[in-house]
mmCIF file of C-alpha atoms in Angstrom:
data_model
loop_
_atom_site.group_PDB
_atom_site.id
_atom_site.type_symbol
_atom_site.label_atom_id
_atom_site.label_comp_id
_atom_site.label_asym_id
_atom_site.label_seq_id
_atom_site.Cartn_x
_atom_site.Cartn_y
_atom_site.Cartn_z
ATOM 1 C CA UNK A 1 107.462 4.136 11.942
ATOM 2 C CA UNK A 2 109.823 3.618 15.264
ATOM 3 C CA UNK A 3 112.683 6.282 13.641
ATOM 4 C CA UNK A 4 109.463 8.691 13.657
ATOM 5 C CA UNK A 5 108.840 8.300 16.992
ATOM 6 C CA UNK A 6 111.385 11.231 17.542
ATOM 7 C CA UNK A 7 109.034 13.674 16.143
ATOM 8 C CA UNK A 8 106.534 13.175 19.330
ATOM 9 C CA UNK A 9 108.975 15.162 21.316
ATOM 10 C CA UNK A 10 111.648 17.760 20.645
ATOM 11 C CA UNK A 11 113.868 16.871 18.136
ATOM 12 C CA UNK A 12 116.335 19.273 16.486
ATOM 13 C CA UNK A 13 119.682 17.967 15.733
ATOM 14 C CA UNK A 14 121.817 19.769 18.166
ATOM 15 C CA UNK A 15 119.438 17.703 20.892
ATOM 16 C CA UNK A 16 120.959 14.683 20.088
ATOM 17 C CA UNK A 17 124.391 15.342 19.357
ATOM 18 C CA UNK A 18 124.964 17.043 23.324
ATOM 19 C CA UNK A 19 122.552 14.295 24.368
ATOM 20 C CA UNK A 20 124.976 11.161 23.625
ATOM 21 C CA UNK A 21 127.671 13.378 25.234
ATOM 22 C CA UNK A 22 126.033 13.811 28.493
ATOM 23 C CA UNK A 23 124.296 10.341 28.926
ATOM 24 C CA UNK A 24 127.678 8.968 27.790
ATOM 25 C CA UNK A 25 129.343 11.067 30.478
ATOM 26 C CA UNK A 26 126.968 9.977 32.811
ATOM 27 C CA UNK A 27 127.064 6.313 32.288
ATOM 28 C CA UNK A 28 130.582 5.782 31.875
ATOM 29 C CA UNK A 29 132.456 8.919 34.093
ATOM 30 C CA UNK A 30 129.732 9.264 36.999
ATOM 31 C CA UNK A 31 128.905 5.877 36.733
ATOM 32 C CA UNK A 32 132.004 4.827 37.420
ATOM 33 C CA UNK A 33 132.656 6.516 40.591
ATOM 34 C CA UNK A 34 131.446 4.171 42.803
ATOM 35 C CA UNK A 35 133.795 0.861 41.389
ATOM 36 C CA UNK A 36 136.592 3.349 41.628
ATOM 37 C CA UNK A 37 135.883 4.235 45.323
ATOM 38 C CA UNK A 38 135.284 0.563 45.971
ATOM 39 C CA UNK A 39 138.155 -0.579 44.831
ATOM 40 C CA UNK A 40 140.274 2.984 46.274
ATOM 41 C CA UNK A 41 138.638 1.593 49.818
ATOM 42 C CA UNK A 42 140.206 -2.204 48.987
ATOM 43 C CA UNK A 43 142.979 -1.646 47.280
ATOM 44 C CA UNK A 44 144.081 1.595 48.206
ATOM 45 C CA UNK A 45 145.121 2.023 44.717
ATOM 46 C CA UNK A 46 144.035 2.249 41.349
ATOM 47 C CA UNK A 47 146.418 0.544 39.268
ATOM 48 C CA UNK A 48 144.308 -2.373 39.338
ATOM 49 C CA UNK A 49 141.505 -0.047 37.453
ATOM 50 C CA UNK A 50 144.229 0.966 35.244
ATOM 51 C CA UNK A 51 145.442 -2.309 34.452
ATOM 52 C CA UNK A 52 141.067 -3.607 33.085
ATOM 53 C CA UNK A 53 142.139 -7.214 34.820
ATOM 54 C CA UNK A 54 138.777 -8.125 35.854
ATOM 55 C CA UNK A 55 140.518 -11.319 36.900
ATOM 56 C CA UNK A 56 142.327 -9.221 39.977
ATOM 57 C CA UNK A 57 139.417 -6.843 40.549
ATOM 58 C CA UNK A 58 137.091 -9.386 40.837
ATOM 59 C CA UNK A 59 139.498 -10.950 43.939
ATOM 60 C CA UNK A 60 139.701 -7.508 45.684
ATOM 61 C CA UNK A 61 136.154 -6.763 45.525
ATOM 62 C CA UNK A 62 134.740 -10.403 45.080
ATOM 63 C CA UNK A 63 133.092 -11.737 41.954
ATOM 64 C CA UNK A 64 129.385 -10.506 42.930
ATOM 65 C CA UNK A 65 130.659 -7.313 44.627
ATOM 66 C CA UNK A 66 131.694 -6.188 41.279
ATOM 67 C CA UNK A 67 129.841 -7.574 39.119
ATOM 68 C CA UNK A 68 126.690 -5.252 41.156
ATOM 69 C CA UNK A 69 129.105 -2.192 41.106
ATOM 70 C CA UNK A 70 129.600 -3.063 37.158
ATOM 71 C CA UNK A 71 126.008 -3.080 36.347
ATOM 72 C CA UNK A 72 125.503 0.097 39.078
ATOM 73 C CA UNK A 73 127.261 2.180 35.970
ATOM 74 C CA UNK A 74 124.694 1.068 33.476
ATOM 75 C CA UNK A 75 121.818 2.060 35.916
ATOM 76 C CA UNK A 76 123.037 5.395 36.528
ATOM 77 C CA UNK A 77 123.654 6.110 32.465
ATOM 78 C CA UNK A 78 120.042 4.534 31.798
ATOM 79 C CA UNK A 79 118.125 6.840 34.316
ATOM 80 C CA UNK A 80 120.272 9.386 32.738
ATOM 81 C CA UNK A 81 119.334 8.662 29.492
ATOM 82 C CA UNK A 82 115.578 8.847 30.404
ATOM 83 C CA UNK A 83 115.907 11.903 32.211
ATOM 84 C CA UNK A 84 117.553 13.582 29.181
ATOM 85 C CA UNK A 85 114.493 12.652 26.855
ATOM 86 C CA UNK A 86 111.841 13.440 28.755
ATOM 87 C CA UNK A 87 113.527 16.769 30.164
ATOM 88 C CA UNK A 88 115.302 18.034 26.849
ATOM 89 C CA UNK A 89 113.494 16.220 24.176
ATOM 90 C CA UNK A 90 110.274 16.372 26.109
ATOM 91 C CA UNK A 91 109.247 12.686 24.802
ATOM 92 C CA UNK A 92 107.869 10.181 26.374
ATOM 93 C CA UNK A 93 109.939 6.587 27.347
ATOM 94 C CA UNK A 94 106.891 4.528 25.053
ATOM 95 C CA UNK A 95 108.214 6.831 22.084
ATOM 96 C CA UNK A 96 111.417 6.274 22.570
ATOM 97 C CA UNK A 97 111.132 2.132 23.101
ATOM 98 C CA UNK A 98 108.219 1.745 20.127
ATOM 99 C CA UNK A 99 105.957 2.786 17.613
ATOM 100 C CA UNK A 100 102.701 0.982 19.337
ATOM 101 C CA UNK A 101 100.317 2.504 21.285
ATOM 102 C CA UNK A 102 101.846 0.821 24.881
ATOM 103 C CA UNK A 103 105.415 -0.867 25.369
ATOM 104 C CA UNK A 104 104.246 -4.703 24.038
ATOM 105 C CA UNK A 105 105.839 -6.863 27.119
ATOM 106 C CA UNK A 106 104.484 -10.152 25.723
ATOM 107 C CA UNK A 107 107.402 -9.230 22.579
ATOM 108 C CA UNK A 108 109.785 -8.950 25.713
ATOM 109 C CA UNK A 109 109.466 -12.079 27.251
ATOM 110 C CA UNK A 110 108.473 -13.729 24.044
ATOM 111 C CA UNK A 111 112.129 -12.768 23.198
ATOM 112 C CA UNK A 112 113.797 -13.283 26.409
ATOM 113 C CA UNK A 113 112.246 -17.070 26.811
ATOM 114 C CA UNK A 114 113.462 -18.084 22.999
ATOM 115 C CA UNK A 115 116.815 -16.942 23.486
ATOM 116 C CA UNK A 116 117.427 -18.347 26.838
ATOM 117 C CA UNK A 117 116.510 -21.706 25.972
ATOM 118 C CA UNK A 118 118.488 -21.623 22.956
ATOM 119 C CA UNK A 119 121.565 -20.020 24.491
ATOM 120 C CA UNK A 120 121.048 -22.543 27.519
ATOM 121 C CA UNK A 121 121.176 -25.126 24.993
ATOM 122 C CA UNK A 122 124.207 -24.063 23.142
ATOM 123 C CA UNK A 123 126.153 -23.786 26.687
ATOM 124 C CA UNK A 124 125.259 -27.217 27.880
ATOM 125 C CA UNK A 125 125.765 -29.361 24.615
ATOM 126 C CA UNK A 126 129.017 -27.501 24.856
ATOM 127 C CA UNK A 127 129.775 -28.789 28.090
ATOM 128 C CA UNK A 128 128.544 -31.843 27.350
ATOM 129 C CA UNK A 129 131.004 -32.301 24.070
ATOM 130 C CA UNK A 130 134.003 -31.189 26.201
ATOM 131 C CA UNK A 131 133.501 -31.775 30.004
ATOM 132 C CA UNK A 132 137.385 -31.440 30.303
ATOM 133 C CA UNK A 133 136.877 -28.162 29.348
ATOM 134 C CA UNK A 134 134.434 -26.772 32.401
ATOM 135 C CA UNK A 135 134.831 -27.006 35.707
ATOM 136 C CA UNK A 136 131.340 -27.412 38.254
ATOM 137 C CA UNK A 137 131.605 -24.019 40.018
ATOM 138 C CA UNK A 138 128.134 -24.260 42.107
ATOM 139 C CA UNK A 139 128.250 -22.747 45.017
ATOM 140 C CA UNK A 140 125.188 -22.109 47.150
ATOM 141 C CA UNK A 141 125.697 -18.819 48.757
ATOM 142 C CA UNK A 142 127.412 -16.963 46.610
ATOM 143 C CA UNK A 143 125.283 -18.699 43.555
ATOM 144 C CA UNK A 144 121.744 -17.466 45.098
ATOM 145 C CA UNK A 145 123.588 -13.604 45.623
ATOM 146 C CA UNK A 146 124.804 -13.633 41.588
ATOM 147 C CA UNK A 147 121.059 -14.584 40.664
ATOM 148 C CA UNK A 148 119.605 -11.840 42.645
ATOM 149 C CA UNK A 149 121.660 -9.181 41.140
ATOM 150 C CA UNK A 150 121.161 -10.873 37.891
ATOM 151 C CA UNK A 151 117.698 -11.085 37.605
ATOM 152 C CA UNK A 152 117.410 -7.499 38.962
ATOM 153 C CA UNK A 153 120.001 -5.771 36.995
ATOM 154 C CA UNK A 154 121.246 -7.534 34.140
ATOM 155 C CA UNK A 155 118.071 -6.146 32.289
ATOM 156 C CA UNK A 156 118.961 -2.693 33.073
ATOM 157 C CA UNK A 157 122.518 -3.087 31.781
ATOM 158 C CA UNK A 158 121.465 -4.575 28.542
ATOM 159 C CA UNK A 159 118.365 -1.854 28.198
ATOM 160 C CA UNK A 160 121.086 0.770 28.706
ATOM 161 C CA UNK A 161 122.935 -0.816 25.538
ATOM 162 C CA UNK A 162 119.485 -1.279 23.773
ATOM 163 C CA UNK A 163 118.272 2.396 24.699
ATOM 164 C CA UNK A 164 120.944 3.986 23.674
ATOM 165 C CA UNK A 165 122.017 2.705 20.539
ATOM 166 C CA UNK A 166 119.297 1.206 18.894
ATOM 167 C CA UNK A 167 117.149 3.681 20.386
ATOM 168 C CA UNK A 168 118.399 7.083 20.715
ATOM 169 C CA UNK A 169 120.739 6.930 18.634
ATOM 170 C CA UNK A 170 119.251 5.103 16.367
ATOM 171 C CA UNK A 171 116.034 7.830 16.065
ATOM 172 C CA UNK A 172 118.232 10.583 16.246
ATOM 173 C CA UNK A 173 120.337 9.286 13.032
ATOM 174 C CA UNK A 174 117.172 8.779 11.420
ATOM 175 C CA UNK A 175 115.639 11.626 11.617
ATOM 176 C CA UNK A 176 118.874 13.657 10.704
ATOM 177 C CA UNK A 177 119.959 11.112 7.663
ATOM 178 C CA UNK A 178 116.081 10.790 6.640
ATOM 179 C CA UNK A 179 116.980 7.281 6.097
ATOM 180 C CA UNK A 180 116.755 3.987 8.046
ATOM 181 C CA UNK A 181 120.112 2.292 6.304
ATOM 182 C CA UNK A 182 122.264 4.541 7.973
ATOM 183 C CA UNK A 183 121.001 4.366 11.445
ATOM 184 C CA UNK A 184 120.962 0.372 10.838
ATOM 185 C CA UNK A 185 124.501 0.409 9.717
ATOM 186 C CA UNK A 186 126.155 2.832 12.222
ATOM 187 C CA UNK A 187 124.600 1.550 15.462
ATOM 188 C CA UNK A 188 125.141 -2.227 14.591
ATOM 189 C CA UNK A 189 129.213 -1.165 14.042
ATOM 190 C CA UNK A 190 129.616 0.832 16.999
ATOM 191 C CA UNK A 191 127.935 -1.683 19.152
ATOM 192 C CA UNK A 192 130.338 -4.239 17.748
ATOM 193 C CA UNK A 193 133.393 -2.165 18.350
ATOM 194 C CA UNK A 194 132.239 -0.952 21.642
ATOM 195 C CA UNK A 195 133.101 -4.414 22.824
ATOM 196 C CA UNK A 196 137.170 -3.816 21.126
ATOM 197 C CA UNK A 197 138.175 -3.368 24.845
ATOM 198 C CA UNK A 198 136.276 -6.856 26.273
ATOM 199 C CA UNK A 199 139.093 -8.851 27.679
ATOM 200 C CA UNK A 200 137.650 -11.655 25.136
ATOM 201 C CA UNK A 201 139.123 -9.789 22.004
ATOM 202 C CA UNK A 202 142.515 -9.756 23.972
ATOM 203 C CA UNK A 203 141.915 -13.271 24.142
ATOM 204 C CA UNK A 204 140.794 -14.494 20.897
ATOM 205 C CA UNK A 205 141.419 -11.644 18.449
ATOM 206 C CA UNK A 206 139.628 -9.334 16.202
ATOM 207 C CA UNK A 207 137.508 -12.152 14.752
ATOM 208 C CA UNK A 208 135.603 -12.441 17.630
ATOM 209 C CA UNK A 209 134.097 -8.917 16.838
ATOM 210 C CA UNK A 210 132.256 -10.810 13.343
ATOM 211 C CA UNK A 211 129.993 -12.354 16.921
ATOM 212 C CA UNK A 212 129.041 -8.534 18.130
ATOM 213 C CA UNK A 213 128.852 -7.074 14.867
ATOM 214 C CA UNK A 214 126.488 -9.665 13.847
ATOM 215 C CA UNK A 215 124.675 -9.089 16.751
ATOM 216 C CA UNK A 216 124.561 -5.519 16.462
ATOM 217 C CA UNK A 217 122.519 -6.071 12.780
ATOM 218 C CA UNK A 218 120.702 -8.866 14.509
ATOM 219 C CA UNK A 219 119.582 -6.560 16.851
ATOM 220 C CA UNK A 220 118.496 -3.676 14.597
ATOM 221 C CA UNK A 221 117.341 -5.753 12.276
ATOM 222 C CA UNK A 222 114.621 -6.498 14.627
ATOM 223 C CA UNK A 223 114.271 -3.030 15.924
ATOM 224 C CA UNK A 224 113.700 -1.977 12.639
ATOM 225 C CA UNK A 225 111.232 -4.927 10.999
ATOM 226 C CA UNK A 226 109.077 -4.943 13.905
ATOM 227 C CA UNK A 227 108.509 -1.632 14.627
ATOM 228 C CA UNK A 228 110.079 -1.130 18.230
ATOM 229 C CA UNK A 229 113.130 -2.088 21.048
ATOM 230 C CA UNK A 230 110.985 -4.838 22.463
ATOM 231 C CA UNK A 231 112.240 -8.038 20.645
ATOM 232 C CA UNK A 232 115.812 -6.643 21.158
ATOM 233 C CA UNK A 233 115.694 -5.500 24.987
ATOM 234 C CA UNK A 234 114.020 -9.714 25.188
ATOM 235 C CA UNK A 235 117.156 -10.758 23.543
ATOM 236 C CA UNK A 236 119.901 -8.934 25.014
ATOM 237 C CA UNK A 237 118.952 -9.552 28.400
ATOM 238 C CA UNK A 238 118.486 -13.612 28.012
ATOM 239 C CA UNK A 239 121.994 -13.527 27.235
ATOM 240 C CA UNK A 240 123.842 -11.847 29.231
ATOM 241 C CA UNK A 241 121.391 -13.656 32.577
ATOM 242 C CA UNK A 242 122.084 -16.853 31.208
ATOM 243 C CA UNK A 243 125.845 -16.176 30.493
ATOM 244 C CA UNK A 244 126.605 -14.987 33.654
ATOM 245 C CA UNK A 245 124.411 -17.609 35.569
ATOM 246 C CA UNK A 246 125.433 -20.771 33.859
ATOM 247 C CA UNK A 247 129.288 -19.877 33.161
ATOM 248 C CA UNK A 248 132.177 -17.515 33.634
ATOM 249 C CA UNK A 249 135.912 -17.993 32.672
ATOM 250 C CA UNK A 250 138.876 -15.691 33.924
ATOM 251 C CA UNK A 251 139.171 -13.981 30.526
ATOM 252 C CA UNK A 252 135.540 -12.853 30.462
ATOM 253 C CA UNK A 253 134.329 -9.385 30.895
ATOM 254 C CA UNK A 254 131.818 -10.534 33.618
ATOM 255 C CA UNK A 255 133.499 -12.544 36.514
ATOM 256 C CA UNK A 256 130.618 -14.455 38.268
ATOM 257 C CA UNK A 257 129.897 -17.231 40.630
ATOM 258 C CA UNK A 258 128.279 -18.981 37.554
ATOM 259 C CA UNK A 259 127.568 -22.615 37.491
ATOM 260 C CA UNK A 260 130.402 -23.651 35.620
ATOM 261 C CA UNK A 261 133.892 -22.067 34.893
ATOM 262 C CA UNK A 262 135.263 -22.520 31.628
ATOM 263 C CA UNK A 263 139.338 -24.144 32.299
ATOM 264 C CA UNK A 264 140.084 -24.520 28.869
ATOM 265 C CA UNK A 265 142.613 -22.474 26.542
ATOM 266 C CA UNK A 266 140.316 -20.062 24.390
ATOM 267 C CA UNK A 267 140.280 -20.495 20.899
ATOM 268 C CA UNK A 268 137.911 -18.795 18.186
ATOM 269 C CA UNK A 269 135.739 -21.709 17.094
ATOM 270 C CA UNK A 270 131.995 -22.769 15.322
ATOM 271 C CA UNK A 271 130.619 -21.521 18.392
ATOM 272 C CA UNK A 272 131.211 -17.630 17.014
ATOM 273 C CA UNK A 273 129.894 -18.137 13.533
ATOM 274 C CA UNK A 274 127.153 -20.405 14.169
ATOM 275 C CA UNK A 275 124.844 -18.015 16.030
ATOM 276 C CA UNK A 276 125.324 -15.258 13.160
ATOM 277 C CA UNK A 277 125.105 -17.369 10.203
ATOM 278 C CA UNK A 278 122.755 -19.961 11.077
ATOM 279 C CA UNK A 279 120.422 -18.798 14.486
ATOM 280 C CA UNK A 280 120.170 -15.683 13.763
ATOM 281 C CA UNK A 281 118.740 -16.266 10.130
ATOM 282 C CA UNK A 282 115.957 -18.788 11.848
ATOM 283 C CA UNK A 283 114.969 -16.794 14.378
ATOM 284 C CA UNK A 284 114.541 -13.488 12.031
ATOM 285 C CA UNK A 285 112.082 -16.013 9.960
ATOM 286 C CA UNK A 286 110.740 -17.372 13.427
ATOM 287 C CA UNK A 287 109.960 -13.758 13.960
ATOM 288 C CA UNK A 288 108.848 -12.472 11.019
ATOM 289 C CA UNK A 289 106.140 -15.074 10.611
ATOM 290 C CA UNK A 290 104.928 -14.604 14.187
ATOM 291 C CA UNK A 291 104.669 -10.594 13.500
ATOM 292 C CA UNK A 292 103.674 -11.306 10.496
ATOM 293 C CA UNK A 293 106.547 -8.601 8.858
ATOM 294 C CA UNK A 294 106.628 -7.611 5.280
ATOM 295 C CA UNK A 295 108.679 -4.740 3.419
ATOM 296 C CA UNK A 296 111.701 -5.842 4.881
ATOM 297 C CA UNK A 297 113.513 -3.569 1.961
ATOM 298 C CA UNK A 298 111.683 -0.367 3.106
ATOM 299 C CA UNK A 299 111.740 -1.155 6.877
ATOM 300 C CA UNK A 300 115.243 -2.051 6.592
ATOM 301 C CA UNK A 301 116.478 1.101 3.738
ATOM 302 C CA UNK A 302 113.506 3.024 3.284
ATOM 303 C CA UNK A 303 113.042 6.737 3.838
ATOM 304 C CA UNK A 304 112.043 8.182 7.050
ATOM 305 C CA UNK A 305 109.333 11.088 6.467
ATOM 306 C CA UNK A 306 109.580 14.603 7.463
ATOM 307 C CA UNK A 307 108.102 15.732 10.515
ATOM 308 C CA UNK A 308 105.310 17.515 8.800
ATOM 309 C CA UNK A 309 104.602 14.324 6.909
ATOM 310 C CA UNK A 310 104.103 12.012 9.842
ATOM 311 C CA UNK A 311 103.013 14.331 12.039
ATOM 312 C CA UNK A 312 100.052 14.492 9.433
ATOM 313 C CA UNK A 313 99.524 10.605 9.095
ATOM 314 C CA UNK A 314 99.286 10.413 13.145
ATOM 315 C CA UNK A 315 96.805 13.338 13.116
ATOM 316 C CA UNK A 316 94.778 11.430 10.138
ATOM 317 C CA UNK A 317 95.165 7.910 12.395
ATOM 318 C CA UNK A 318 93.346 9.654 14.983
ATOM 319 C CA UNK A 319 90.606 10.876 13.194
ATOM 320 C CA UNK A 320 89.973 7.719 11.982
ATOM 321 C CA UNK A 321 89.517 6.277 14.869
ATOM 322 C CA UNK A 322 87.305 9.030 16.763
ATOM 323 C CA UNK A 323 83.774 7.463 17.174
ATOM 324 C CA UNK A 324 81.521 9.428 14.335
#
């Protein structure tokens, strides 16, 4: 019951509602402040924010320069966002990430190593069908830097994303809809069309949003089947590390000193419906027999209970398992 999870705190309506406000304020005003005075000190203008060429910003500030001051927004909305539960909602941060007893960080990594390697894979056969196409970027010093603030931070931009839709929101809608459709189908369109303003959808068109849609069900799919964020915070943060440390192109929202640079004209190809139509699938059966998930109709569209209701089953759970 991960949608129930809301009840262990505070968890009137109105919460919610002001609560994406603020931590959206937070993440994407306040935590913005320091790229714009970064680039104000540089630049001495802020056209260059104006214009979203990551291309230009990234040569003002330097590729790992902004690419820490990027991810510096996502740290200030996620402490934000924690505050704002346990403060206003008065619930704790296991509530809010899943329904088990303790966060599961064996689901995390289980996750995270999966999707690397497959990811990893995907980049290098590409590479390896089309060398013409990449470029060997290596570059010791500034390599080492971009796997520092990688490894450190890339999991707290991607747990931002992961917190906040597919878990505040996503118990918030719940609770408020009584139903676990709704939440699924909301949060996996918004975080699709959050990504309308990636440089990459300038680039190849609308059609690469069927890629973050897809994800965005992918990704509460899991939530929802197996209980909790784990498996998704795993995911998300594989691949955006192994993105960003294996290859970068100048019409990317992430500008790194990656291993490789893709040179080639950008075209919407296999390599956007494969993952949704064909990965995805095998790993949600890779998944669901290692978790051993069943009811995927009620987990997926069932009914969330009232607060009385669960609040009941939690009470009887404990009773149960009080020594007699």
């Amino acid at each position: 019951m991960y949608i129930a999870q809301a009840y262990k705190g505070l968890s009137d309506s109105w919460r919610y509602v002001l609560g994406l406000l603020v931590v959206f304020v937070f993440w994407q005003v306040i935590g913005g402040i320091p790229l714009i005075a970064a680039l104000l000190v540089k630049a001495d203008s802020l056209e260059v924010l104006g214009s979203g060429d990551m291309g230009v910003m990234a040569d003002i500030l330097g590729a790992n320069t902004l690419l820490f001051y990027m991810l510096l927004t996502f740290a200030i909305g996620l402490i934000s966002l924690f505050a704002y539960v346990k403060i206003v909602h008065k619930q704790t941060i296991t509530a809010l990430t899943t329904s088990r007893r303790k966060i599961d960080f064996k689901r995390i990594f289980f996750a995270f190593a999966i999707w690397a390697l497959i990811s990893a894979a995907f980049i290098f056969v590409g590479i390896a069908l089309a060398p013409e196409d990449y470029e060997f970027n290596f570059k010791v010093g500034p390599f080492v830097i971009l796997a520092i603030i990688s490894i450190l931070m890339m999991p707290i931009q991607t747990s931002m994303e992961e917190y906040y839709m597919r878990g505040y929101m996503m118990q918030g809608l719940g609770i408020i809809a009584k139903n676990r459709w709704l939440p699924l189908m909301v949060t996996s369109l918004l975080f699709g069309l959050m990504h309308i303003f990636n440089p990459e959808v300038t680039k190849l068109g609308y059609g690469i949003l069927i890629f973050y849609i897809g994800t965005g069900f992918f990704l509460g799919i899991i939530t929802l089947m197996d209980e909790g964020l784990e498996l998704a915070l795993g995911f998300h943060a594989a691949n955006n590390i192994i993105s960003a440390l294996l290859v970068t192109a100048d019409w990317t929202a992430f500008q790194t000193d990656s291993l490789y640079r893709d040179v080639s004209d950008p075209v919407l190809g296999w390599d956007v419906l494969v993952p949704v139509f064909v990965v995805y699938p095998i790993l949600l059966y890779t998944f669901s027999k290692k978790y051993n998930w069943s009811e995927w109709k009620d987990r997926l569209t069932g009914d969330v209970p009232s607060e009385e209701t669960f609040l009941a089953l939690q009470n009887d759970d404990s009773d149960l398992q009080r020594p007699s």
